[in-house]
PDB file of C-alpha atoms in Angstrom:
ATOM      1  CA  MET A  12      -0.986  -4.071 -11.276  1.00 93.00           C
ATOM      2  CA  ALA A  13       2.561  -3.005 -10.315  1.00 96.00           C
ATOM      3  CA  PHE A  14       4.264   0.552  -9.868  1.00 97.00           C
ATOM      4  CA  TYR A  15       7.923   1.576  -9.130  1.00 97.00           C
ATOM      5  CA  ALA A  16       9.809   4.295  -8.287  1.00 98.00           C
ATOM      6  CA  GLU A  17      13.361   5.274  -9.277  1.00 97.00           C
ATOM      7  CA  GLN A  18      15.875   7.818  -8.655  1.00 96.00           C
ATOM      8  CA  ASP A  19      19.159   8.162 -10.532  1.00 97.00           C
ATOM      9  CA  GLY A  20      18.655   4.891 -12.329  1.00 97.00           C
ATOM     10  CA  GLN A  21      18.225   2.858  -9.385  1.00 97.00           C
ATOM     11  CA  VAL A  22      14.665   1.324  -8.189  1.00 98.00           C
ATOM     12  CA  THR A  23      13.840   2.979  -4.830  1.00 98.00           C
ATOM     13  CA  GLY A  24      10.502   1.174  -4.255  1.00 98.00           C
ATOM     14  CA  TYR A  25       7.622  -1.052  -5.883  1.00 98.00           C
ATOM     15  CA  CYS A  26       3.948  -1.733  -5.245  1.00 97.00           C
ATOM     16  CA  LEU A  27       2.052  -4.662  -6.371  1.00 96.00           C
ATOM     17  CA  GLY A  28      -1.742  -5.575  -6.334  1.00 95.00           C
ATOM     18  CA  ARG A  29      -4.378  -7.845  -7.732  1.00 95.00           C
ATOM     19  CA  ILE A  30      -7.848  -8.124  -8.267  1.00 91.00           C
ATOM     20  CA  GLY A  31      -9.785 -10.503  -6.136  1.00 91.00           C
ATOM     21  CA  SER A  32     -13.177 -11.930  -6.027  1.00 91.00           C
ATOM     22  CA  HIS A  33     -14.116  -9.627  -3.189  1.00 91.00           C
ATOM     23  CA  TYR A  34     -11.519  -6.931  -2.728  1.00 93.00           C
ATOM     24  CA  THR A  35      -8.726  -5.524  -4.658  1.00 95.00           C
ATOM     25  CA  GLN A  36      -5.656  -5.975  -2.591  1.00 95.00           C
ATOM     26  CA  ILE A  37      -2.663  -3.578  -2.810  1.00 96.00           C
ATOM     27  CA  GLY A  38       0.687  -4.833  -1.522  1.00 93.00           C
ATOM     28  CA  PRO A  39       3.543  -5.463  -0.686  1.00 94.00           C
ATOM     29  CA  VAL A  40       4.605  -1.845  -0.823  1.00 96.00           C
ATOM     30  CA  VAL A  41       8.236  -1.544  -0.589  1.00 96.00           C
ATOM     31  CA  ALA A  42      10.294   1.494  -0.420  1.00 97.00           C
ATOM     32  CA  ASP A  43      13.482   3.280   0.623  1.00 97.00           C
ATOM     33  CA  HIS A  44      11.332   5.971   2.435  1.00 96.00           C
ATOM     34  CA  LEU A  45       7.906   6.476   3.570  1.00 96.00           C
ATOM     35  CA  ASP A  46       7.233   9.325   1.197  1.00 97.00           C
ATOM     36  CA  ILE A  47       8.060   6.927  -1.912  1.00 98.00           C
ATOM     37  CA  ALA A  48       5.787   4.337  -0.196  1.00 97.00           C
ATOM     38  CA  ARG A  49       3.045   6.867  -0.124  1.00 97.00           C
ATOM     39  CA  ASP A  50       3.178   7.770  -3.632  1.00 98.00           C
ATOM     40  CA  LEU A  51       3.234   4.249  -4.926  1.00 98.00           C
ATOM     41  CA  PHE A  52       0.427   3.495  -2.690  1.00 97.00           C
ATOM     42  CA  LEU A  53      -1.800   6.476  -3.890  1.00 97.00           C
ATOM     43  CA  SER A  54      -0.833   5.464  -7.520  1.00 97.00           C
ATOM     44  CA  ALA A  55      -2.303   2.089  -7.237  1.00 96.00           C
ATOM     45  CA  LEU A  56      -5.163   3.148  -5.139  1.00 96.00           C
ATOM     46  CA  GLN A  57      -6.258   5.492  -7.980  1.00 94.00           C
ATOM     47  CA  GLN A  58      -6.657   2.477 -10.098  1.00 92.00           C
ATOM     48  CA  CYS A  59      -8.898   0.648  -7.889  1.00 90.00           C
ATOM     49  CA  THR A  60     -12.493   1.790  -8.873  1.00 84.00           C
ATOM     50  CA  ARG A  61     -14.364  -1.363  -8.818  1.00 82.00           C
ATOM     51  CA  GLN A  62     -14.055  -3.028  -5.550  1.00 88.00           C
ATOM     52  CA  ALA A  63     -13.219  -1.981  -2.107  1.00 93.00           C
ATOM     53  CA  VAL A  64      -9.473  -2.204  -1.204  1.00 96.00           C
ATOM     54  CA  ILE A  65      -7.753  -4.192   1.315  1.00 95.00           C
ATOM     55  CA  VAL A  66      -3.865  -3.940   2.519  1.00 94.00           C
ATOM     56  CA  ASP A  67      -1.951  -6.273   4.598  1.00 87.00           C
ATOM     57  CA  THR A  68       0.454  -4.125   6.643  1.00 87.00           C
ATOM     58  CA  PRO A  69       2.800  -5.314   9.716  1.00 82.00           C
ATOM     59  CA  PHE A  70       1.544  -3.898  12.973  1.00 81.00           C
ATOM     60  CA  HIS A  71       4.992  -2.455  13.864  1.00 86.00           C
ATOM     61  CA  GLN A  72       4.764   0.030  10.871  1.00 90.00           C
ATOM     62  CA  THR A  73       3.306   3.079  12.970  1.00 92.00           C
ATOM     63  CA  GLU A  74       3.623   5.809  10.444  1.00 95.00           C
ATOM     64  CA  TRP A  75       2.444   3.705   7.630  1.00 95.00           C
ATOM     65  CA  ASN A  76      -0.627   2.427   9.725  1.00 93.00           C
ATOM     66  CA  ARG A  77      -1.376   6.086  10.454  1.00 96.00           C
ATOM     67  CA  PHE A  78      -1.332   7.094   6.969  1.00 97.00           C
ATOM     68  CA  LEU A  79      -3.699   4.324   6.047  1.00 96.00           C
ATOM     69  CA  HIS A  80      -6.065   5.167   8.832  1.00 96.00           C
ATOM     70  CA  ASP A  81      -6.005   9.152   7.662  1.00 97.00           C
ATOM     71  CA  LEU A  82      -7.013   7.677   4.268  1.00 96.00           C
ATOM     72  CA  GLY A  83     -10.179   5.903   6.091  1.00 95.00           C
ATOM     73  CA  PHE A  84      -8.418   2.294   6.021  1.00 95.00           C
ATOM     74  CA  GLU A  85      -9.726   0.310   9.272  1.00 93.00           C
ATOM     75  CA  GLU A  86      -8.086  -2.908  10.878  1.00 88.00           C
ATOM     76  CA  GLN A  87      -9.976  -5.896   9.857  1.00 85.00           C
ATOM     77  CA  ARG A  88      -7.795  -8.761  10.999  1.00 79.00           C
ATOM     78  CA  PRO A  89      -4.225  -9.150  12.547  1.00 73.00           C
ATOM     79  CA  PHE A  90      -1.346  -9.457  10.330  1.00 65.00           C
ATOM     80  CA  ILE A  91       1.915 -10.801  11.587  1.00 63.00           C
TER      81      ILE A  91
END
């Protein structure tokens, strides 16, 4: 799966995902602003109805990690 956002004819973000054998993985999510990343992620998440979802996210992305936690995601393993 793939999603992108654009403004004034310029790509401002994208989100990729894939279905794996045990989980659907969303990511990477790359965007100019956090609100764009949130919208892209939520669009991808709406497509995930068959399996549990995992996301790799850098530890230093505090606001992003808070957003994921508020959605019910929990850290499973460290990602550097």
